[in-house]
Coordinates of C-alpha atoms and ligand atoms in Angstrom, one line a residue:
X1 CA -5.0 33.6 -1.9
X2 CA -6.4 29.9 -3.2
X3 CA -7.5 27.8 -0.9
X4 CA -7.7 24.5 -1.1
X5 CA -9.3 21.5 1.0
X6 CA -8.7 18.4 1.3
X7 CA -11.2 15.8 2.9
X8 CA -9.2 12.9 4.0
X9 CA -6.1 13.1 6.1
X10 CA -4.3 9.3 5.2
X11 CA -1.4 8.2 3.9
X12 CA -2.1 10.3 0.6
X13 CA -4.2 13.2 2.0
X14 CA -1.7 14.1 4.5
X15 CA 1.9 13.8 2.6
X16 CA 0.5 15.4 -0.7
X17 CA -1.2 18.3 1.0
X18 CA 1.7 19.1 3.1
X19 CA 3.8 19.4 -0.3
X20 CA 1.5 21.6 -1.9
X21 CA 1.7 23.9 1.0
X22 CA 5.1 23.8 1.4
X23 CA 6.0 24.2 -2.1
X24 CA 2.9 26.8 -2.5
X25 CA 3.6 29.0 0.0
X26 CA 0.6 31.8 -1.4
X27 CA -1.4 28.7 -0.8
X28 CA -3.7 28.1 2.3
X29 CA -3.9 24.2 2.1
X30 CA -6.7 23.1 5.6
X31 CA -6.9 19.0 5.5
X32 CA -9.8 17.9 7.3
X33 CA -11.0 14.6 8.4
X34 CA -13.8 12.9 10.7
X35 CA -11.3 11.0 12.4
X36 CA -10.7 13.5 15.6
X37 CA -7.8 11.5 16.6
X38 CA -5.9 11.6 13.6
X39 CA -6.4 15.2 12.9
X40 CA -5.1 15.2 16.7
X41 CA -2.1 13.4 15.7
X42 CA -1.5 15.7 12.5
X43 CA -1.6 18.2 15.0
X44 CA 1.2 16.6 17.4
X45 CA 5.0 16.1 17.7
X46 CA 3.3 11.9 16.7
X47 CA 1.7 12.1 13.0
X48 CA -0.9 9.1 12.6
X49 CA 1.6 7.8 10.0
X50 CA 5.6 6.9 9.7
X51 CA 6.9 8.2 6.3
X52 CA 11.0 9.4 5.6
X53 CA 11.0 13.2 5.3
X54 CA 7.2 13.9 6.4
X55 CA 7.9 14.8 9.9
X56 CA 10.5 18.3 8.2
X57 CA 7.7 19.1 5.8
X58 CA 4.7 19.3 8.4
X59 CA 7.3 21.3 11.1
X60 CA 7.6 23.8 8.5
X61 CA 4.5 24.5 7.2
X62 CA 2.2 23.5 10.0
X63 CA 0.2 26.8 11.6
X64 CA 1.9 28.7 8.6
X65 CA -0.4 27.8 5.7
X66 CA -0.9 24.4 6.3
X67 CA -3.8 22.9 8.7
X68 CA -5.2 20.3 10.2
X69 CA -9.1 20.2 11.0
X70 CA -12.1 18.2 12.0
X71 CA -14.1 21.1 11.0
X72 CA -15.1 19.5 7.5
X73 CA -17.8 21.7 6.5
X74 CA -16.2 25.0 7.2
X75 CA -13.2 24.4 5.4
X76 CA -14.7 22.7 2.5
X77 CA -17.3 25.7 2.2
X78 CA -14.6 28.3 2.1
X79 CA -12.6 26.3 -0.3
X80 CA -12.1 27.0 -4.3
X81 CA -10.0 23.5 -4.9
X82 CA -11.3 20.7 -2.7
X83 CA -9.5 17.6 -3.2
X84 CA -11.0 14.4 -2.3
X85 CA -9.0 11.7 -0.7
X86 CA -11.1 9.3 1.0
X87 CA -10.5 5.6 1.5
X88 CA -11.8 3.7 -1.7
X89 CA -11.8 0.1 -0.1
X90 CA -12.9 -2.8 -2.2
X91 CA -16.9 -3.9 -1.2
X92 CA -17.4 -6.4 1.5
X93 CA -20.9 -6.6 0.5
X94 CA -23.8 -6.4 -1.7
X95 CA -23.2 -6.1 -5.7
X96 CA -19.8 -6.5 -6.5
X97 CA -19.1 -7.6 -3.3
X98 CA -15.5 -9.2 -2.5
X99 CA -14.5 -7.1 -5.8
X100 CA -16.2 -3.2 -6.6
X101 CA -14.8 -0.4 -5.3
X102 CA -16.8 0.9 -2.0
X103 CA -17.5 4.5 -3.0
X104 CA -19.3 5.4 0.2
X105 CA -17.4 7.4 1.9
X106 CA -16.8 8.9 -1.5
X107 CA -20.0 9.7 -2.3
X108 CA -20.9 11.1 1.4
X109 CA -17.8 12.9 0.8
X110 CA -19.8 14.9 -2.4
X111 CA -23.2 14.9 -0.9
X112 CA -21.9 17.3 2.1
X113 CA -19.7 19.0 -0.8
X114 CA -22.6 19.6 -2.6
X115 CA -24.7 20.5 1.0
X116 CA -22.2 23.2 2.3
X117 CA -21.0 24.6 -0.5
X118 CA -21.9 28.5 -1.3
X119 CA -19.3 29.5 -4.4
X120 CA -18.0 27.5 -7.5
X121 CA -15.2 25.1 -6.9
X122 CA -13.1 22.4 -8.5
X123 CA -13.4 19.3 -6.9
X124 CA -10.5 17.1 -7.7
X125 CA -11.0 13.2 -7.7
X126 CA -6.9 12.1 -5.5
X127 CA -8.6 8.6 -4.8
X128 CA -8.6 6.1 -6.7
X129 CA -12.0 5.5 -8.3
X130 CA -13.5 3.3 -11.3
X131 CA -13.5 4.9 -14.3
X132 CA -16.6 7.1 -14.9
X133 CA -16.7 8.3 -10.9
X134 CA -16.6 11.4 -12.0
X135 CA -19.9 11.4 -14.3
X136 CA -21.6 10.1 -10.8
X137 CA -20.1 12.5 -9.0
X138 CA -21.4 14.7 -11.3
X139 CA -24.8 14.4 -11.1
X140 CA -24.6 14.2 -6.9
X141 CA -23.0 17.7 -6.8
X142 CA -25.5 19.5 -9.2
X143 CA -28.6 17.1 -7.9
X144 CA -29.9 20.4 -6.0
X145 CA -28.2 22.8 -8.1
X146 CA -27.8 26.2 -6.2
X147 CA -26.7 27.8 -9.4
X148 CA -23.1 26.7 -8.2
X149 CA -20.7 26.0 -11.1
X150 CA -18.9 22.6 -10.2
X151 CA -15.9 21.7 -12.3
X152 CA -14.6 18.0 -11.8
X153 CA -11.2 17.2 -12.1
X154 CA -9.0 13.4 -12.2
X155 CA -5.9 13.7 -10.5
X156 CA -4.5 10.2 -9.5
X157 CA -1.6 9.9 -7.0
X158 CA 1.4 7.9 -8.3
X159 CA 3.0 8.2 -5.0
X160 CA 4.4 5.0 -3.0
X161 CA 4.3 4.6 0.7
X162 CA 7.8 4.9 2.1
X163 CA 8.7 7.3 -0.5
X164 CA 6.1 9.2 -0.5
X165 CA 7.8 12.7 -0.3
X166 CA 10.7 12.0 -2.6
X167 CA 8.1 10.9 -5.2
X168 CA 5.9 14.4 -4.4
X169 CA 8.7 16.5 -4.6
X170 CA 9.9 14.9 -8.0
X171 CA 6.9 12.7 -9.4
X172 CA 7.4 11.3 -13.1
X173 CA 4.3 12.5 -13.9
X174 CA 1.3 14.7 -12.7
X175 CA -2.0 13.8 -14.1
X176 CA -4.5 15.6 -15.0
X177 CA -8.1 14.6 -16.7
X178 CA -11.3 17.0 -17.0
X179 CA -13.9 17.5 -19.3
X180 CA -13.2 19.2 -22.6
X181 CA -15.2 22.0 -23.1
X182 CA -13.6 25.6 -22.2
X183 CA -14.8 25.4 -18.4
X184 CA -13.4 22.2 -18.1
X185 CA -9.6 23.1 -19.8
X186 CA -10.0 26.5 -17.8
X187 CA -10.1 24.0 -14.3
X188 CA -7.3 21.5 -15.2
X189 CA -4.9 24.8 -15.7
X190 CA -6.3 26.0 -12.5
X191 CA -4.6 22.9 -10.8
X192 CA -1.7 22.4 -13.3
X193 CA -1.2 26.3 -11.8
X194 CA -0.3 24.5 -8.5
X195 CA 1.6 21.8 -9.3
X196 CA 3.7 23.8 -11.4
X197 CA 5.1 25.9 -8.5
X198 CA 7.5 22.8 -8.7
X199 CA 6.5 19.8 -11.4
X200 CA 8.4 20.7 -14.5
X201 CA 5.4 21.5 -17.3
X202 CA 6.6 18.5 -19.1
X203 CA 5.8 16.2 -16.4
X204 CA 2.3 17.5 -16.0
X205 CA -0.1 15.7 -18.6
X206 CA -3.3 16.9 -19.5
X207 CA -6.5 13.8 -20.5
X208 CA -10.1 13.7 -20.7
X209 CA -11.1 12.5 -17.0
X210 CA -12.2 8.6 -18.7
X211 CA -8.3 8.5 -19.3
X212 CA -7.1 9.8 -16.3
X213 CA -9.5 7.5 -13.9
X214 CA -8.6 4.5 -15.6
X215 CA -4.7 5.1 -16.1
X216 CA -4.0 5.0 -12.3
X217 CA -6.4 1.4 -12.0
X218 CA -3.7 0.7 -15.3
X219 CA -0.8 1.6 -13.8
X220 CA -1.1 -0.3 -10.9
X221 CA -2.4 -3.3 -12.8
X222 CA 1.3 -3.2 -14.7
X223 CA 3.2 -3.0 -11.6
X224 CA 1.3 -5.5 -9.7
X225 CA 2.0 -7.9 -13.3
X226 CA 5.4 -7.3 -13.3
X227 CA 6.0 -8.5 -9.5
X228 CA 3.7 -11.5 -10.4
X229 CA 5.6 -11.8 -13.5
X230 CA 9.4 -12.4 -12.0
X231 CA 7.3 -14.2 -8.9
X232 CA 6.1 -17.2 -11.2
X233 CA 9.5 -17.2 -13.0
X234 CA 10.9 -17.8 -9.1
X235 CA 8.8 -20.7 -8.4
X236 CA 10.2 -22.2 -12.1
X237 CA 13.7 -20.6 -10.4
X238 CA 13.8 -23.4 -7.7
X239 CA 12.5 -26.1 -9.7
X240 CA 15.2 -26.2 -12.1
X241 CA 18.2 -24.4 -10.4
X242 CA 18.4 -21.0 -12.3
X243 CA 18.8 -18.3 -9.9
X244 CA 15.5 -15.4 -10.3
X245 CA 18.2 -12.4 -8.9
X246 CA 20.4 -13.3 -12.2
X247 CA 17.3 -13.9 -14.2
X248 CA 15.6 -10.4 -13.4
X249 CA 19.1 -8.6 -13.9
X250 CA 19.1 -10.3 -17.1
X251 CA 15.8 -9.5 -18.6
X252 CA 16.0 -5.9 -16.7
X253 CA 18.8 -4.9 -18.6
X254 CA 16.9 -4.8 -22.0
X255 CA 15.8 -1.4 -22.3
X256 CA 12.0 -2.0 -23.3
X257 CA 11.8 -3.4 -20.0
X258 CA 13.9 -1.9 -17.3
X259 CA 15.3 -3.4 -14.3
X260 CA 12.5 -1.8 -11.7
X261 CA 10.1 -3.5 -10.0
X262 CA 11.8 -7.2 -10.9
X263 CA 12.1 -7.9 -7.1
X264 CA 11.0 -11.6 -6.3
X265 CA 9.4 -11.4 -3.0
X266 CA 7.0 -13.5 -0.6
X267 CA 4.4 -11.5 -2.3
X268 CA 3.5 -7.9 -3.1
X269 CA 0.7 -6.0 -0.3
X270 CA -0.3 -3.1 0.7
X271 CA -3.5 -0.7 0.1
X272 CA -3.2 -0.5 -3.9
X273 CA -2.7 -3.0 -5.9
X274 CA -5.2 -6.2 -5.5
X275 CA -7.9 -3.4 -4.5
X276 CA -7.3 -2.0 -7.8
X277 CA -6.8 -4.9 -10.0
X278 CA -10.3 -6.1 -8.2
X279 CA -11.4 -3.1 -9.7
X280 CA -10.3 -3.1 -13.1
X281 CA -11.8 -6.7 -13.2
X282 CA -15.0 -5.9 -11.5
X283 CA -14.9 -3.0 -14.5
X284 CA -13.9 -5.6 -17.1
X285 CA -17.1 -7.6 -16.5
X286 CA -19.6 -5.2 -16.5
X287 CA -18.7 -4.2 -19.5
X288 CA -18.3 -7.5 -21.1
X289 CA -14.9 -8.3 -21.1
X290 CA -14.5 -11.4 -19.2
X291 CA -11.4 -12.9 -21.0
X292 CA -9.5 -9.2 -20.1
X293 CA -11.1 -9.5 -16.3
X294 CA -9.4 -13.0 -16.3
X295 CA -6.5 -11.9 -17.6
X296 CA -5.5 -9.6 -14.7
X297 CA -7.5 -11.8 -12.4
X298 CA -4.0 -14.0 -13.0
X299 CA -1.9 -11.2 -11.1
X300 CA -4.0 -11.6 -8.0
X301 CA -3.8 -15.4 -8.2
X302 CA -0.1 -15.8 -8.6
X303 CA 0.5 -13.3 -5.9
X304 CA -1.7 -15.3 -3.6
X305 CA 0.4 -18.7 -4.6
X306 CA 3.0 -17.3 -3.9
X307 CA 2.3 -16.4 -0.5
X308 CA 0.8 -19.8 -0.2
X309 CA 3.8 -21.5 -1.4
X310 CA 6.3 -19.9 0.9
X311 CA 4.2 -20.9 3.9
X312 CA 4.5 -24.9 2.1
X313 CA 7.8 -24.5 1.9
X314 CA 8.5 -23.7 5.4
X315 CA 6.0 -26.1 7.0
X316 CA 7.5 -29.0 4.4
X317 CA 10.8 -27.7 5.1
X318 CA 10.5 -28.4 9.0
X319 CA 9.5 -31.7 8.9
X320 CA 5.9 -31.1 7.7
X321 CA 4.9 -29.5 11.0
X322 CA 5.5 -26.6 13.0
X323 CA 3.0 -27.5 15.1
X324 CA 3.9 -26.5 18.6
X325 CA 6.8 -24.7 16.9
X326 CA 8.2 -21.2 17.5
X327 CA 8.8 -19.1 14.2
X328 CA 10.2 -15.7 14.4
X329 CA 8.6 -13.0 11.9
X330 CA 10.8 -10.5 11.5
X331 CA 8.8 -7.5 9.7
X332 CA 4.9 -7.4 9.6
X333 CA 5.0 -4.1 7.2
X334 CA 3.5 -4.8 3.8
X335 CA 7.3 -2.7 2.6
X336 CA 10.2 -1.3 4.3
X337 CA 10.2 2.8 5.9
X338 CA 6.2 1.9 6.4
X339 CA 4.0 1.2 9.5
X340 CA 1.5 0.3 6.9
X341 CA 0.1 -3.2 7.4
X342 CA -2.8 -3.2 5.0
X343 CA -2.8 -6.5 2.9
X344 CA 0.9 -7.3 4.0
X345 CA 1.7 -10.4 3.0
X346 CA 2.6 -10.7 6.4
X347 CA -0.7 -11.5 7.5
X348 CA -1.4 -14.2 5.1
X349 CA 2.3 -16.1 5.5
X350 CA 1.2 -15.8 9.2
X351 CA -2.3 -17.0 9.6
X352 CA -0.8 -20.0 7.5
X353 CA 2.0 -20.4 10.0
X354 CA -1.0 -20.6 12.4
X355 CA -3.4 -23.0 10.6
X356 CA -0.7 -25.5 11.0
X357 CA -0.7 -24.4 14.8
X358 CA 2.7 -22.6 14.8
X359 CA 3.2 -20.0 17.6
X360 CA 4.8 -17.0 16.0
X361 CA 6.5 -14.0 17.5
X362 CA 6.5 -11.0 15.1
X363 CA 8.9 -8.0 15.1
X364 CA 8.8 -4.6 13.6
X365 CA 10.5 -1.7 14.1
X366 CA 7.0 -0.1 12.7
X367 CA 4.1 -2.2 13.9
X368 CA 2.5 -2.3 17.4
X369 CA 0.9 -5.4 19.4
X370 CA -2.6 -4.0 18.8
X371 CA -2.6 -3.4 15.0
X372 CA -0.8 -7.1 15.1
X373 CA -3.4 -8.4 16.5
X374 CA -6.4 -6.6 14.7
X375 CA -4.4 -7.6 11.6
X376 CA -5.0 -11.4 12.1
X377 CA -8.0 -11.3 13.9
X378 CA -9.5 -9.2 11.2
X379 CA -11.8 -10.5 8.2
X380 CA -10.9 -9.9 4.8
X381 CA -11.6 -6.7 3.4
X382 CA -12.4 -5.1 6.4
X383 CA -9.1 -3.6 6.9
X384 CA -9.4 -0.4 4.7
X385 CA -12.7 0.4 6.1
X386 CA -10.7 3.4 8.8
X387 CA -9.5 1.6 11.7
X388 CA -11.6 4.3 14.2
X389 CA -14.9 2.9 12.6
X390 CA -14.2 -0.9 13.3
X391 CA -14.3 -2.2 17.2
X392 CA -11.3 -3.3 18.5
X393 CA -11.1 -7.4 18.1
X394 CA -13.0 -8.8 21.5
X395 CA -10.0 -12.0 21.3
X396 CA -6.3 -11.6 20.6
X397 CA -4.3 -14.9 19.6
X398 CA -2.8 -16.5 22.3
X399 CA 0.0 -18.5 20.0
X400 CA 1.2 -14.8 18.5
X401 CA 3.3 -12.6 20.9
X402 CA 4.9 -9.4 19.5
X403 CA 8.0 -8.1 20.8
X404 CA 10.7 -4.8 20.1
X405 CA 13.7 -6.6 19.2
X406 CA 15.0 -9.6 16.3
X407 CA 17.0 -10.9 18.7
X408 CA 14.2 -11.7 21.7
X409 CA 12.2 -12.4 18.5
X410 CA 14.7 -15.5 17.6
X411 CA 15.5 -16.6 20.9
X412 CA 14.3 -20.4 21.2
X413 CA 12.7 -20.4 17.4
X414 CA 12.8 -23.8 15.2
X415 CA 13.0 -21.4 12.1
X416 CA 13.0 -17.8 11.3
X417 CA 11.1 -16.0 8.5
X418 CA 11.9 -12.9 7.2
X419 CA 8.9 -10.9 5.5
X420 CA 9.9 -7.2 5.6
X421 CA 13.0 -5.7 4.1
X422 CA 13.8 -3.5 6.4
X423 CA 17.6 -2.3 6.4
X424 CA 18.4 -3.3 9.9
X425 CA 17.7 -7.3 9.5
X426 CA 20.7 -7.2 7.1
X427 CA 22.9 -6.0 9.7
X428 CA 22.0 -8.3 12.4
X429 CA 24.2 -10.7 14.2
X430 CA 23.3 -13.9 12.6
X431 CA 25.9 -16.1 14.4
X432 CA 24.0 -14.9 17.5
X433 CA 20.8 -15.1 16.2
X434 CA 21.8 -19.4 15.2
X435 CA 23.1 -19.7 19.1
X436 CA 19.9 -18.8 20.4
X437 CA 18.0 -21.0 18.2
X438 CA 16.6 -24.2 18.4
X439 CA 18.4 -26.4 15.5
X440 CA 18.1 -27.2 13.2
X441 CA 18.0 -23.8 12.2
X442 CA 16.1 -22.4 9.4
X443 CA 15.7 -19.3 7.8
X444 CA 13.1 -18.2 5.3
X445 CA 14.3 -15.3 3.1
X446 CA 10.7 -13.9 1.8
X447 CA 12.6 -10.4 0.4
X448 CA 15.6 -12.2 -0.4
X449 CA 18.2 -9.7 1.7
X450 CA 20.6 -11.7 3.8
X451 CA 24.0 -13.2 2.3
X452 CA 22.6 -16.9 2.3
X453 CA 26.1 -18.4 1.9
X454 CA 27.2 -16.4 4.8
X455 CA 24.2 -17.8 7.1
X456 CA 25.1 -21.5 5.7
X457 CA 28.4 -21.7 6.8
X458 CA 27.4 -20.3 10.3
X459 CA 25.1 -23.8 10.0
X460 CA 21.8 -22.0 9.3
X461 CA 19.4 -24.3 6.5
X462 CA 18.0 -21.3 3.8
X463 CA 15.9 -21.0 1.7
X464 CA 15.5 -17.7 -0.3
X465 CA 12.6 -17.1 -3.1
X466 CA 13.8 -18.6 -6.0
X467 CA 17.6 -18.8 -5.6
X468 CA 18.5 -22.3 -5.8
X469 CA 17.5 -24.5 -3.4
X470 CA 19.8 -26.1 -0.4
X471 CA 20.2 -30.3 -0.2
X472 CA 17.8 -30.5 2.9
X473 CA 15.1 -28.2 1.0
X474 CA 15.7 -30.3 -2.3
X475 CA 14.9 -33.4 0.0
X476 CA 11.6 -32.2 1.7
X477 CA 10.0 -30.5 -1.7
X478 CA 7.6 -28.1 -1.0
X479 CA 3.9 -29.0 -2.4
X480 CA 2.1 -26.1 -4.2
Ligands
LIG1 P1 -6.6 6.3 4.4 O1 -7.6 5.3 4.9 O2 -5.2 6.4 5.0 O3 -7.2 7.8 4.5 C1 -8.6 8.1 4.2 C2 -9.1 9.0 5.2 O4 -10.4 9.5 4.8 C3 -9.4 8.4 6.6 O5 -8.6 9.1 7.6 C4 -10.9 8.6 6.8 O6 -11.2 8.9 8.2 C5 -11.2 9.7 5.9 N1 -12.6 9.8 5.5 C6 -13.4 8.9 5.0 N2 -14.6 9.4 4.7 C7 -14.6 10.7 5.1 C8 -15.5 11.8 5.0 N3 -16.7 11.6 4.5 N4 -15.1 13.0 5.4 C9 -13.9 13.2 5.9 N5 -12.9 12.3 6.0 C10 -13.3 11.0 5.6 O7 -6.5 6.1 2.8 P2 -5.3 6.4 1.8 O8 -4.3 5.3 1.9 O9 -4.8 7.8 2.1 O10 -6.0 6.3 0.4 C11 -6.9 7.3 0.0 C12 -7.2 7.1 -1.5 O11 -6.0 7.2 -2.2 C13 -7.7 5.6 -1.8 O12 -8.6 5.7 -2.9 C14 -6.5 4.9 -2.3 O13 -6.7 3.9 -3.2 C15 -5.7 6.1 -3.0 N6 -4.3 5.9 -3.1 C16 -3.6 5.4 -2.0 C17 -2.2 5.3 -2.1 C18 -1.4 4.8 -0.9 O14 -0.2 4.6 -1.1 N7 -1.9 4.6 0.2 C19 -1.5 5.7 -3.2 C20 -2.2 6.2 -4.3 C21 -3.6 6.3 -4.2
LIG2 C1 1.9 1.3 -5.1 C2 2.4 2.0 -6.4 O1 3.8 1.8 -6.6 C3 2.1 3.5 -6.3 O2 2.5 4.1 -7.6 C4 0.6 3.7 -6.1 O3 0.4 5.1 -6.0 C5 0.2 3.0 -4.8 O4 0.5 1.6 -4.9 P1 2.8 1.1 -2.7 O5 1.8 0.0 -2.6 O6 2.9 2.2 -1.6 O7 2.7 1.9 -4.1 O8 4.3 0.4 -2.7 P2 5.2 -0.3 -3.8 O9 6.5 0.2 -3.8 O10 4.5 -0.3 -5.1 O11 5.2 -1.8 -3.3 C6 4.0 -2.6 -3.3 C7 4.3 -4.0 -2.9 O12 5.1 -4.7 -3.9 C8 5.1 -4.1 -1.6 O13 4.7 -5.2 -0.8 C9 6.5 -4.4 -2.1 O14 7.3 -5.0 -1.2 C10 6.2 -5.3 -3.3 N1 7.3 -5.3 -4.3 C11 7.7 -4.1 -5.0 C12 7.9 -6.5 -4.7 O15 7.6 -7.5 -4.2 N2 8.9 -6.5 -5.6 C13 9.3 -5.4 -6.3 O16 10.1 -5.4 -7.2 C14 8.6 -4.1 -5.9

């Protein structure tokens, strides 16, 4: 029987071993992390995180060949794949700082690989590193060579939070990169062995592992450019009256570029995307590239004006102030079917709410009081260093309450902004919600998901990213 490890029980750790088990039944698949309480919670009827579909696949493998452990050593000792899928955050300081990737827990991750470790064994990059990881990683695991035979394999995960088990269970592409000597092609059929208990062979590509560490920073770099992309073209949307919904379906509909992805929005967050642009530019620089390092530098700084400008527009919107006002936040998740807060736009549309002395009350169907509060409390960057290494924020923020329903959300707001697209806001009872409401009444449409005609003629002012703009929001423009 193969067994594998994997160090690192998070959002990828978690869904993507539980696929391999339950798609590799002959396979004993243990996930291990230092975290007690989240291997507690893999272990429980509660796992640490909310993704569609995960809760079935755990039931049914869980105690069968699937398993949850704090017992690193053991598990990764016994192992012949172990899979490494530790948080990559970007540095907060030192060289690189504000930018680099932090590849400490990483490379503790090897050392204690390299410490425990008795037979040979593939060790398979799933974070995502900078490109030549691997060579470092290298050198760490043979620095007090036992006569082990280390084989180091690049296997980036393409999955998206939210969807993370549809896009295991029928991912466009597995990726594969290793070295290219005999050993090296023997290890990257080893693993394409185990993917193709269900990944068509088509879909699993073979690259050297330069190639495969740098086309998961690149692929996220493209995504991230095309939201920024149909984001700028929004801003231009509402300055001259084109609306960006008819302008994506337009340009989608060519079939060199597809109509995914071409969502205007308050701004794109979570985990990936400016971590690993930082990255790529960071990479960019040392090697002497600073015109490619500015280029996708651009991505992060339009997504950052765009958050930026919808917080203008609904300060300028209200009269220029909403000091003393109450705003309703409806959503805090960076995406819909997601707990996941990390660099939600949320959190910067918020603290901007609250530099100009707003008091906010944020629902989520996903998101609790406490990680609320940690969220805007917290410095930047320090939010994908694990949440069980930081202390809990000594203050919480008196103007921000957080409640379990839109509607108590709403009650007594000046305006309400909607930064989540979760299903459920689309169905609520807007006429209600514009009762309860101080007026005028204002709605901020940051995913662009209600009917805005519908909410005008209940008497609601709207503005939605870049659809064209209402006569009060035309009168009171928005500065940049
Ligand atoms: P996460 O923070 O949810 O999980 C990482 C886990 O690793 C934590 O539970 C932490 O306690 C554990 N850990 C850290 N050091 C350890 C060690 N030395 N030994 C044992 N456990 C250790 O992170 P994540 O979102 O799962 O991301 C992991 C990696 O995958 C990152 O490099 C990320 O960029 C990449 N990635 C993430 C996504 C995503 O959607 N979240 C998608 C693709 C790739
Ligand atoms: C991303 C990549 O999609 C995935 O392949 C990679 O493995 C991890 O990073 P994730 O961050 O989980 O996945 O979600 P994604 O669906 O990419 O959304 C990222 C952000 O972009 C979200 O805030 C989302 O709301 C936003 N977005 C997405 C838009 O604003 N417009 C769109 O058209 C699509």
């Amino acid at each position: 029987m193969v067994k594998i490890c994997c160090i690192g029980a998070g959002y990828v750790g978690g869904p993507t071993m539980a696929v391999i088990a339950l798609k590799c039944p002959s396979v004993e698949v243990v996930v291990v992390d230092i975290s007690a309480p989240r291997i507690a919670a893999w272990n429980s009827d509660h796992l640490p995180i909310y993704e569609p579909g995960l809760d079935d696949v755990v039931k049914e493998c869980r105690g069968r060949n699937l398993f949850f452990s704090t017992d690193v050593e053991k598990h990764v000792a016994e192992a012949d794949i172990v899979f490494v899928s530790v948080n990559t955050p970007t540095k907060t300081r030192g060289l690189g700082a504000g930018k680099a990737a932090d590849l400490t827990y990483w490379e503790s991750a090897a050392r204690m690989i390299a410490d425990v470790s008795k037979s040979d064994k593939i060790v398979v990059e799933k974070s995502t590193v900078p490109v030549k990881t691997a060579e470092a990683i290298e050198k760490i695991l043979t620095h007090n060579s036992k006569g082990i035979n280390y084989q180091i394999l690049s296997n980036p995960e393409f999955l998206a939070e939210g969807t993370a088990i549809k896009d295991l269970f029928n991912p466009d592409r597995v990726l594969i990169g290793g070295r290219e000597t005999p050993e090296g092609q023997k290890a990257i059929q080893a693993l394409a062995d185990v993917y193709g208990q269900w990944v068509p062979k088509e879909r699993i590509l073979a690259t050297n592992l330069w190639s495969a560490e740098l086309s998961k920073l690149a692929a996220n770099a493209f995504l991230a450019q095309r939201i920024s992309s149909v984001n700028a073209m929004s801003a231009l949307c509402e300055a001259t009256g084109a609306d960006v919904s008819q302008v994506s379906y337009a340009v989608g509909t060519d079939t060199r570029i597809g109509p995914k992805f071409l969502n205007a929005s308050v701004g794109y967050g979570g985990s990936c995307f400016q971590k690993d642009i930082l990255n790529l530019v960071y990479i960019c620089e040392c090697n002497g590239l600073p015109e490619v390092a500015n280029y996708w530098k651009q991505v992060i700084q339009i997504n950052d004006y765009q958050k930026s400008r919808f917080v203008n527009r609904v300060v300028s919107s209200m009269f220029n102030t909403v000091s003393g006002k109450k705003i309703a936040v409806l959503g805090f998740a960076f995406k819909k079917d997601t707990g996941d807060t990390r660099e939600t736009p949320a959190i910067d549309v918020c603290k901007g709410l609250l530099g100009d002395n707003a008091r906010l009350s944020i629902y989520d169907p996903q998101v609790n009081e406490d990680q609320i509060q940690r969220d805007l409390t917290m410095k930047k960057f320090d939010w994908d260093h694990p949440t069980h290494l930081q202390p809990m924020s000594p203050t919480s923020l008196k103007q921000v309450s957080v409640v379990w329903d839109a509607y108590e959300a709403t009650k007594d707001a000046h305006g309400v902004c909607i930064l989540t697209e979760w299903d459920e806001f689309k169905g609520l009872d807007f006429q209600k919600i514009y009762d309860n409401m101080q007026k005028p009444a204002f709605i901020f449409d940051g995913r662009n998901i209600v009917n805005a005609e519908k909410l005008r003629e209940i008497g609601f002012i709207v503005y939605s990213i870049g659809k064209p703009l209402d006569k009060w929001l035309k009168d009171m423009p928005a500065v940049a």
